[in-house]
Coordinates of C-alpha atoms in Angstrom, one line a residue:
X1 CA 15.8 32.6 -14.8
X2 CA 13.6 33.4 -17.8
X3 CA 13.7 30.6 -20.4
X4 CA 12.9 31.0 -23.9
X5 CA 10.7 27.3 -23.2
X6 CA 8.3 29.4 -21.3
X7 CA 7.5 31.6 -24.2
X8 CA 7.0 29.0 -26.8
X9 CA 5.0 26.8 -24.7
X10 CA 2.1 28.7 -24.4
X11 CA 2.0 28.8 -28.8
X12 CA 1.5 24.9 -28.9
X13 CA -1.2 25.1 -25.9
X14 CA -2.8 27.6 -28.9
X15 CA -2.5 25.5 -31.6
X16 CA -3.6 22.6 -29.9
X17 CA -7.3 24.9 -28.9
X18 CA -8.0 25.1 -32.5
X19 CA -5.4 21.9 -33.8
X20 CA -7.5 20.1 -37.0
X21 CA -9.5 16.9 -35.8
X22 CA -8.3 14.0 -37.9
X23 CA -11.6 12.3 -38.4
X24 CA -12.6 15.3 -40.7
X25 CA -14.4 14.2 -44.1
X26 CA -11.9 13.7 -46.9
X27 CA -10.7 16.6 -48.9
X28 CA -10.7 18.8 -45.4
X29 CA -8.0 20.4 -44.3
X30 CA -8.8 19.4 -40.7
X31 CA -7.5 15.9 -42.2
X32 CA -3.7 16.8 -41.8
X33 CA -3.5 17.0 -38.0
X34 CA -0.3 14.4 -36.6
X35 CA -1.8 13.5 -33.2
X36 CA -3.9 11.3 -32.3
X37 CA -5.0 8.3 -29.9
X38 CA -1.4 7.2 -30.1
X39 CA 0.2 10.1 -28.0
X40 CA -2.0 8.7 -25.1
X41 CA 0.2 6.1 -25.5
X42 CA 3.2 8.2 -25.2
X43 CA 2.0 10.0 -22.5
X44 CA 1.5 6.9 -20.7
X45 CA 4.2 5.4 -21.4
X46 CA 6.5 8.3 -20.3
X47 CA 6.2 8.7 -16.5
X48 CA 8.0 8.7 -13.5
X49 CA 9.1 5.5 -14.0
X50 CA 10.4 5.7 -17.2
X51 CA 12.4 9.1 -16.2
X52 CA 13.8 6.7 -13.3
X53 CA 15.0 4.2 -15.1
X54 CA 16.4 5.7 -18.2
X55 CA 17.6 8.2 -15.6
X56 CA 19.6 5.4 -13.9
X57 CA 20.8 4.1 -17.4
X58 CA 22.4 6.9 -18.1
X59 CA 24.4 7.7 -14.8
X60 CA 25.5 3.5 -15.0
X61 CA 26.0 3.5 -18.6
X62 CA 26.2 6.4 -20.0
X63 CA 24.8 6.2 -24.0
X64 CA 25.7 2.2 -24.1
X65 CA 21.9 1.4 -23.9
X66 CA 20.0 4.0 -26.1
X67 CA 19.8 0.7 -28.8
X68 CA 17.5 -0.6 -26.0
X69 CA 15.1 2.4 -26.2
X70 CA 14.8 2.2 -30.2
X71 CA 14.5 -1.5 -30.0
X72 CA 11.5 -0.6 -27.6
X73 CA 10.3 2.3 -29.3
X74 CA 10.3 -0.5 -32.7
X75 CA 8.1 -3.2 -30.3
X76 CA 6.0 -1.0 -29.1
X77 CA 5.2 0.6 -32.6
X78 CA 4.4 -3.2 -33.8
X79 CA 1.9 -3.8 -30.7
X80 CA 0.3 -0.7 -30.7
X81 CA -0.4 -0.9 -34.6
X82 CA -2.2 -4.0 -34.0
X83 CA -4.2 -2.5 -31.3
X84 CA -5.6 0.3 -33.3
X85 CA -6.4 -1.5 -36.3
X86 CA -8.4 -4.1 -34.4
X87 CA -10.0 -0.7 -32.5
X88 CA -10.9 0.9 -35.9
X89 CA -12.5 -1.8 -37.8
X90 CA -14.4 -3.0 -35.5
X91 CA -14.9 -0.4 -33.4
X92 CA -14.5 -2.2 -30.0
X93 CA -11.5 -1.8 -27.8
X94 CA -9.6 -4.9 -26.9
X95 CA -11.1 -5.4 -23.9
X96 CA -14.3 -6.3 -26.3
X97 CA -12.4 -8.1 -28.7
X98 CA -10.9 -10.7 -26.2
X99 CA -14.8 -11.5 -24.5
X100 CA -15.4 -12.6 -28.1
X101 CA -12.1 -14.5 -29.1
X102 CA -12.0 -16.5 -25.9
X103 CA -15.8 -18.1 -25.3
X104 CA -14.7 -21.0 -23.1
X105 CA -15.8 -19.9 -18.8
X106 CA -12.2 -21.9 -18.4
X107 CA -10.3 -19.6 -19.9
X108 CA -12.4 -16.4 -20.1
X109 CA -12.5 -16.0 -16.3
X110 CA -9.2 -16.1 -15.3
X111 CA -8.2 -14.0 -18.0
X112 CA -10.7 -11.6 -16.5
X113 CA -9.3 -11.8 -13.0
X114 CA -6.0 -11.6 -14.7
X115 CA -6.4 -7.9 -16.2
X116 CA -8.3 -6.6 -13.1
X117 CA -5.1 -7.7 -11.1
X118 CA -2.8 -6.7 -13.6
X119 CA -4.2 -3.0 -14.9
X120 CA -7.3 -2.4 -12.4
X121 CA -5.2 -3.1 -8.8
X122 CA -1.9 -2.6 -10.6
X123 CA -2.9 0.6 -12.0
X124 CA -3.7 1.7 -8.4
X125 CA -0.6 1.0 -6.8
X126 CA 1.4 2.7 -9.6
X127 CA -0.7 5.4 -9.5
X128 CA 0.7 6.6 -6.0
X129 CA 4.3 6.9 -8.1
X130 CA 2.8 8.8 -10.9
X131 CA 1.2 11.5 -8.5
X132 CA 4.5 11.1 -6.3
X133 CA 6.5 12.2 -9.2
X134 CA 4.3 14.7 -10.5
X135 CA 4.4 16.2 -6.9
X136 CA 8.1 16.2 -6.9
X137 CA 8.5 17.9 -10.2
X138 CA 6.1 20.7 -8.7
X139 CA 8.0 21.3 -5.6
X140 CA 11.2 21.7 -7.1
X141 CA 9.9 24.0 -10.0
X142 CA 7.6 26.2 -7.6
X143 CA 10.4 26.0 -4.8
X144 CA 9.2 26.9 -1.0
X145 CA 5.3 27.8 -1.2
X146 CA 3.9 29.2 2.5
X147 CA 0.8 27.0 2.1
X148 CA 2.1 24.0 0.9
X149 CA 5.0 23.9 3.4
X150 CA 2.5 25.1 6.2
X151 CA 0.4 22.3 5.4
X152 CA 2.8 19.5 5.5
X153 CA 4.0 20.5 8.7
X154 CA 0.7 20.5 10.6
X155 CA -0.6 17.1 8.5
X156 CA 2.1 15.1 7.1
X157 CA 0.0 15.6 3.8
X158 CA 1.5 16.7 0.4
X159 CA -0.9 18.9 -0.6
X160 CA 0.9 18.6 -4.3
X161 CA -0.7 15.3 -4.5
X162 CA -3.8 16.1 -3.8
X163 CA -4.1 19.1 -5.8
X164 CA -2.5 16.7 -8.7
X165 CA -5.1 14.4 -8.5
X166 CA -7.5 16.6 -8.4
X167 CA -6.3 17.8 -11.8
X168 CA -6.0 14.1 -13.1
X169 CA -10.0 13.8 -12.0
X170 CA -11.1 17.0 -13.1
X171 CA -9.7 16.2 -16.7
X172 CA -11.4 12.9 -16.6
X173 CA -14.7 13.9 -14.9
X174 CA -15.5 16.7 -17.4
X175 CA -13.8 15.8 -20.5
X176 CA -15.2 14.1 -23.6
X177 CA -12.9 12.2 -25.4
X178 CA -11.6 15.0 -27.7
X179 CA -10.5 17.2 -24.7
X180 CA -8.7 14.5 -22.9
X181 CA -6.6 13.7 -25.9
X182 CA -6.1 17.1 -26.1
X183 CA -4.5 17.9 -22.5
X184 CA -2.7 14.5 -23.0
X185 CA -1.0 15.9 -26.4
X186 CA -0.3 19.3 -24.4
X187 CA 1.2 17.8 -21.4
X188 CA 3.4 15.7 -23.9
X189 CA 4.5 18.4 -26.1
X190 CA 5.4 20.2 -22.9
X191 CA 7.5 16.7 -21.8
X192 CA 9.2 17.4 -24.9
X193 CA 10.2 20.9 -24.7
X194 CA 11.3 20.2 -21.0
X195 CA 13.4 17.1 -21.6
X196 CA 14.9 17.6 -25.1
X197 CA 15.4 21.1 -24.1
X198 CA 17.8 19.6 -20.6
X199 CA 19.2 17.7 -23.2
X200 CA 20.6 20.6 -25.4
X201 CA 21.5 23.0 -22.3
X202 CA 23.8 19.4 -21.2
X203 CA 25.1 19.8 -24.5
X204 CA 25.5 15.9 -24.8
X205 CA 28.4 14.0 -26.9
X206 CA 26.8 13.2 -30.2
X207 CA 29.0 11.1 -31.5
X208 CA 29.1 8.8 -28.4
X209 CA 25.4 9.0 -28.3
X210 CA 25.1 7.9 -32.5
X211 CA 26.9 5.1 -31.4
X212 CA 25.6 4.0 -28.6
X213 CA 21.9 4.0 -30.9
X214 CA 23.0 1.7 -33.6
X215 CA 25.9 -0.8 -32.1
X216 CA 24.2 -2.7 -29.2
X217 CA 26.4 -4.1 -26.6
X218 CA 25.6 -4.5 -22.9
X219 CA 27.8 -3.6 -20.1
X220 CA 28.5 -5.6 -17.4
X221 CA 25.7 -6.0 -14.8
X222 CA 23.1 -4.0 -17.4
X223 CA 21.0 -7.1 -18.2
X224 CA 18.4 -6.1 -15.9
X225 CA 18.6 -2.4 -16.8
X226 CA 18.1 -3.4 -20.7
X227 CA 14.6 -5.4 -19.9
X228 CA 14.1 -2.4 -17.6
X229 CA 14.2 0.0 -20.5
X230 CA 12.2 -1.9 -22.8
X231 CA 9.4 -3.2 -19.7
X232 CA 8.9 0.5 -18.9
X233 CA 7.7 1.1 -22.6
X234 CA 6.2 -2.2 -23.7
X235 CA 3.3 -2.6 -21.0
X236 CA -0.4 -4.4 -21.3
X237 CA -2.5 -1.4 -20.5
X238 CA -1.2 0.8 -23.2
X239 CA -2.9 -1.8 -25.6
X240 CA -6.3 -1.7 -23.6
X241 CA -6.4 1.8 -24.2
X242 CA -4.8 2.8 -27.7
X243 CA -8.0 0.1 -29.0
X244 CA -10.7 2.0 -27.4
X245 CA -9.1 5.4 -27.9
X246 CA -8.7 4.7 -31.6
X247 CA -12.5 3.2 -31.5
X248 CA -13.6 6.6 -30.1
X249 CA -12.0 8.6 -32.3
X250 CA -12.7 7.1 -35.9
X251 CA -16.6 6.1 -34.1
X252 CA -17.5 5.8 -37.9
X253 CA -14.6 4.2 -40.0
X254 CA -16.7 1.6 -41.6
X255 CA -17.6 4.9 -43.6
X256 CA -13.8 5.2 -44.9
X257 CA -11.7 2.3 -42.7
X258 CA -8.8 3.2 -45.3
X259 CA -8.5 6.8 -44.3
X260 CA -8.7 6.3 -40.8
X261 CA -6.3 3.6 -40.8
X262 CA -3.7 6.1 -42.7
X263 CA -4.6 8.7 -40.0
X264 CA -4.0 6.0 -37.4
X265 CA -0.6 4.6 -39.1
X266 CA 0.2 8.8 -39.0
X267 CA 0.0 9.1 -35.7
X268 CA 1.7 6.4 -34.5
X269 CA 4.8 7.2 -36.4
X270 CA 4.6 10.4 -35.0
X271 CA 3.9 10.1 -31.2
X272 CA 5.7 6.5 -30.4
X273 CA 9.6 7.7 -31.5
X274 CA 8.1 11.5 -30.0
X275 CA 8.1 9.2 -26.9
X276 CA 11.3 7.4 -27.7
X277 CA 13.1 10.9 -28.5
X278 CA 12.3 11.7 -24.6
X279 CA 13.7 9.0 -22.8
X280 CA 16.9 9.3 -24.9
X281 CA 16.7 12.8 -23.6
X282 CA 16.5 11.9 -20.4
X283 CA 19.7 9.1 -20.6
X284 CA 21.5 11.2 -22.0
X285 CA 20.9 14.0 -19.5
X286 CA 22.3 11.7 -16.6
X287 CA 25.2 10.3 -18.8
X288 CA 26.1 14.2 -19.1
X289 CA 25.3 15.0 -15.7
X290 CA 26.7 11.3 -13.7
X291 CA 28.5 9.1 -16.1
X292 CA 32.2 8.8 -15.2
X293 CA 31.9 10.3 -12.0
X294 CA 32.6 9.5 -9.0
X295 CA 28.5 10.4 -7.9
X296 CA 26.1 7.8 -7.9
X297 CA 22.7 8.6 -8.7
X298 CA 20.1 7.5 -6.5
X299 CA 17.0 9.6 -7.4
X300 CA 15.6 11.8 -9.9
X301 CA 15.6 14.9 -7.2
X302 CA 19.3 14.0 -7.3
X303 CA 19.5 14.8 -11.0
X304 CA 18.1 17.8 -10.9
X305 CA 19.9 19.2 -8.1
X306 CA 23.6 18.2 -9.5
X307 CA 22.4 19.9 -12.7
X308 CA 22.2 23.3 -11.8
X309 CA 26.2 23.5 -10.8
X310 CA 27.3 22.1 -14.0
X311 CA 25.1 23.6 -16.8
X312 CA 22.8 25.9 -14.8
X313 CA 19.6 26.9 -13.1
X314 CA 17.9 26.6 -16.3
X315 CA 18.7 22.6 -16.8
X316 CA 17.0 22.5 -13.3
X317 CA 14.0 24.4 -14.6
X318 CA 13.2 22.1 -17.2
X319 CA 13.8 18.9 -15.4
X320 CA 11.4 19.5 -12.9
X321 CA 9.3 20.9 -15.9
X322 CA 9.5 17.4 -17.6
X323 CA 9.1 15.6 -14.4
X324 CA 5.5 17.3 -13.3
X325 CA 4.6 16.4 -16.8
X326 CA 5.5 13.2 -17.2
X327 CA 3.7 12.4 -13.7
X328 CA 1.0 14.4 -14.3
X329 CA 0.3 12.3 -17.9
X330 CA 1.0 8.6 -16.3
X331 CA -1.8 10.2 -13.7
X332 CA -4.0 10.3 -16.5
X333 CA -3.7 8.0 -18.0
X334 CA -3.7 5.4 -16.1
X335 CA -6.8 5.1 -14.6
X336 CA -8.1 5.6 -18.3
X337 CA -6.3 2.6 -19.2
X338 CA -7.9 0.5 -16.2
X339 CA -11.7 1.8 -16.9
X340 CA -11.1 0.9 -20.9
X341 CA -10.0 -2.6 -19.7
X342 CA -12.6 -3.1 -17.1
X343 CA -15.1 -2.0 -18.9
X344 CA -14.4 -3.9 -22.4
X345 CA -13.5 -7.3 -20.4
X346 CA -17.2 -6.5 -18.7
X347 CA -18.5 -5.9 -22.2
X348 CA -20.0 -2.5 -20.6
X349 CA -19.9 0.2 -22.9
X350 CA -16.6 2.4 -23.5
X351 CA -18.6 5.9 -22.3
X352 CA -16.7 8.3 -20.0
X353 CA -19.9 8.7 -18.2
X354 CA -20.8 5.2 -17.2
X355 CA -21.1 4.8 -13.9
X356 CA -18.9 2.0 -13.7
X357 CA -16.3 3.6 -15.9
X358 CA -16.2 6.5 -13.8
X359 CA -15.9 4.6 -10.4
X360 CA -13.4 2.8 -11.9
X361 CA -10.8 5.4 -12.9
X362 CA -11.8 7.6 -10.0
X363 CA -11.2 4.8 -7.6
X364 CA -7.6 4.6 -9.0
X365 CA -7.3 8.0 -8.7
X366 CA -8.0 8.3 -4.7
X367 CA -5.9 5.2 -3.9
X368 CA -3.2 7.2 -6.0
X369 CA -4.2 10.7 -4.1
X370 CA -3.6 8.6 -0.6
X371 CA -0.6 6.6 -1.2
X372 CA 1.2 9.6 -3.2
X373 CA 0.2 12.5 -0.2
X374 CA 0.8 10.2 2.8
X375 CA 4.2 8.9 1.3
X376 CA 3.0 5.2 1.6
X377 CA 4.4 2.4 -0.7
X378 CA 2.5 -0.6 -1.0
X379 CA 5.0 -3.0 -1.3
X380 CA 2.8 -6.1 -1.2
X381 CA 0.3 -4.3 -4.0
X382 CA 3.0 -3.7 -6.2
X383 CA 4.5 -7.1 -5.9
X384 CA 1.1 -8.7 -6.8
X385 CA 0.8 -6.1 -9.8
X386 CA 3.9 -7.2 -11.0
X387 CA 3.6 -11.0 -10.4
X388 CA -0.1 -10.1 -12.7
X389 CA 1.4 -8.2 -15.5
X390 CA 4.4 -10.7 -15.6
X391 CA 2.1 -13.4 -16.5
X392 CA -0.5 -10.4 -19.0
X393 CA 1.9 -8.8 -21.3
X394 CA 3.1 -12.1 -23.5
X395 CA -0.4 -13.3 -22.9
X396 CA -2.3 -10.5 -24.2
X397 CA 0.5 -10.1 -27.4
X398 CA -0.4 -13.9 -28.1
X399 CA -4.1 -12.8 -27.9
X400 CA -3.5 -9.8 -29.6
X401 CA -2.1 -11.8 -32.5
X402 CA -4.9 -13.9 -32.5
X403 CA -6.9 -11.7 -32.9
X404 CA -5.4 -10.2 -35.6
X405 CA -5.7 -13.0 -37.8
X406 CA -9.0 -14.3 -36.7
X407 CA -11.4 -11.6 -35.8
X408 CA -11.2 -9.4 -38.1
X409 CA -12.2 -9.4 -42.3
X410 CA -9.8 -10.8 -44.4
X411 CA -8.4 -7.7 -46.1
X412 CA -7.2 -6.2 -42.6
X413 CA -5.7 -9.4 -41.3
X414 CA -2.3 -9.3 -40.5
X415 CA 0.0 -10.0 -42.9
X416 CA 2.9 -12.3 -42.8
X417 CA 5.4 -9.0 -42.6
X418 CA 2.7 -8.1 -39.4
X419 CA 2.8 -11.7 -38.1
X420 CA 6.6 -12.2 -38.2
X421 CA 7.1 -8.8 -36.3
X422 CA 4.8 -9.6 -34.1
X423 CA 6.0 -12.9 -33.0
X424 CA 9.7 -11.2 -32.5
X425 CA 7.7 -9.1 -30.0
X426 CA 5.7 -11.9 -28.3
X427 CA 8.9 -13.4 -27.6
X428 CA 10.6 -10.2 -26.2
X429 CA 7.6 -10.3 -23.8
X430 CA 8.3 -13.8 -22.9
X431 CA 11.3 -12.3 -21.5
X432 CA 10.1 -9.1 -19.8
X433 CA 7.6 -11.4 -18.2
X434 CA 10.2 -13.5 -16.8
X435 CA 12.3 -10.8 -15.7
X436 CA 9.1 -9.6 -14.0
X437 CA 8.5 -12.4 -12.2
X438 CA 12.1 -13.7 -11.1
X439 CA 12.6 -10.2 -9.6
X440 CA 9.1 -10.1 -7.8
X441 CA 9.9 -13.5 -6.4
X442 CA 13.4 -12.6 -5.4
X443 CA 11.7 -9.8 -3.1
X444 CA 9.7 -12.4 -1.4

């Protein structure tokens, strides 16, 4: 079926060839573009994890938990703030910033072991997931290929994945900074159209939904799902990478610190609640589709398939749209994320084509393109990633913080507005991370 998405898709892949560049001179029109270093953000942020658990929110819940994705989309807006602003004035990324804070070899080393287990090894386990879902987006939109099916049956390899990754390294291999940011604004834009665009075809219960947003109660038995929602969106390497990604793209805001931080603050307000506006899509999409039924959703190929009956082929369409996107960004990414930390912590220099940047992203990349095309699941990786970024995320926000008041001149400091919000958000992680950690330790 023809969908009206598919023609107005290819006008923002258009505008985003010849979209204005933010760090244009004052008085430019090239000033007013709204993306920036924080839809990277968005696009990691937004992957198949995310569409599985807001996914699963929705079929349990129905809209009882969207308050949980604003309160997230709030947090997140408050770290990632920080993160920028220490990226832009002193043009460093965090990574950088945190060699510098923290002198002592006591503390300095473990933290370093800590973020290569938590983003570098992590980053590599999840990565299988994000190519996995990226490849399961693609087969349901593309339906039976010859070649791909022909394939699987003589090697038990999905050749989705490896074409996927492929795509995630050629992006990263050739790109400069500018064009990465610019295939990770189109493949969130794309999320968007796919995943608000299910939403409207569901034709979800407004009212229900309004209410669920702004009077928070919690279900019985959604505890879990609540720190689940927020987890999936507040997460360590999102910080690592915003810092650099906003150092790379104002390289020269000592010149005018105030106009890049405006451009910065911009951006942020745009792409985070862009982000947030998509995994309300996607709860509400399940509530529509599973929510006082007698179904129980177990995946997010079950989704798409129960769609179709109820509101049509083209619900389907853009599901799977939204689902290869979403992979396909997290693909990205990650690995970025994980070569910004390394790199930083390393105190090499943040340049896509440093050898050890590059073997680090692309090493994430073929551990991703192996797991994700032989259908493996590390379960012991992913139980050590999760034990690792239990124990970063409310470390690296206290860091964060310090930083924030310490490293930086006086007149971009945080204020006590920035320092109260931020220790509301230190303490959310206090929680995630023990969430994190009772449920790694309960798989033991």
């Amino acid at each position: 079926m023809a969908l009206p998405y598919a023609k107005v898709a290819p006008l923002f892949f258009s505008y985003l060839l010849f979209m204005p560049n933010q760090s244009s001179p004052p008085g430019s029109a090239q000033k007013k573009s709204l993306f920036g270093p924080a839809t990277l953000v968005t696009a990691a942020f937004i992957g198949p994890g995310t569409v599985i658990t807001a996914s699963l929110a929705g079929a349990n819940y129905g809209y009882a938990l969207v308050w949980a994705l604003l309160f997230s989309v709030f947090a997140t807006m408050v770290l990632q703030e920080m993160a920028a602003r220490l990226g832009i004035v002193t043009g460093r990324g965090l990574g950088e910033n945190l060699r510098d804070l923290i002198t002592h070899p006591l503390l300095r080393w473990p933290l370093l072991l800590l973020v290569i287990a938590a983003i570098v090894v992590g980053n590599s386990a999840y990565q299988g997931g994000n190519i996995s879902g990226a490849a399961l987006g693609a087969d349901a939109l593309f339906g039976d290929i010859g070649l791909i099916n022909r394939w699987h049956s003589a090697t038990g390899i999905n050749l989705w994945a490896l074409l996927l990754g492929f795509i995630a390294a050629a992006v990263l291999w050739f790109g400069q900074y500018k064009l990465i940011e610019r295939c990770l604004i189109a493949l969130v834009l794309l999320m968007s159209l796919a995943f608000i665009g299910t939403m409207l075809l569901t034709r979800p219960d407004i009212l229900t939904l309004l209410q669920g947003a702004f009077w928070p109660v919690i279900p019985p038995g959604a505890v879990l799902t609540v720190v689940a929602l927020i987890g999936t969106t507040v997460v360590p390497y999102s910080l690592f990478l915003h810092a650099a990604a906003a150092a790379q793209k104002w390289p020269q805001a000592g010149i005018n610190t105030e106009q890049a931080l405006r451009s910065s603050a911009r951006d942020i307000a745009v792409a985070i609640p862009l982000g947030g506006l998509i995994s309300i899509a996607i709860v509400s999409t399940a509530a529509a589709a599973f929510f006082g039924t007698e179904q129980q959703l177990d995946n997010v190929a079950q989704l798409a398939q129960a769609l179709s009956p109820l509101f049509g082929s083209a619900a389907t369409w853009c599901l799977a749209l939204g689902l290869l996107a979403a992979g396909l960004s997290s693909a990205i990414t990650a690995p970025l994320a994980a070569a910004y930390a390394l790199a930083g912590i390393l105190g090499k220099p943040l340049d896509l084509q440093q050898p050890l940047f590059r073997l680090t992203w692309l090493g994430i990349i073929i551990c991703g393109v192996i797991l994700a095309s032989l259908g493996v699941r590390p379960v012991k990786v992913i139980w050590f990633a999760q034990v690792a970024n239990g124990i970063l995320l409310p470390l690296i926000c206290l860091c964060l913080l310090l930083a924030m008041n310490y490293s930086l001149p006086v007149q971009y400091r945080n204020n006590r507005r920035q320092n109260a919000l931020g220790a509301v958000v230190l303490l959310v992680s206090l929680v995630l991370s023990g969430r994190s950690l009772a449920l790694a330790f309960a798989l033991l």
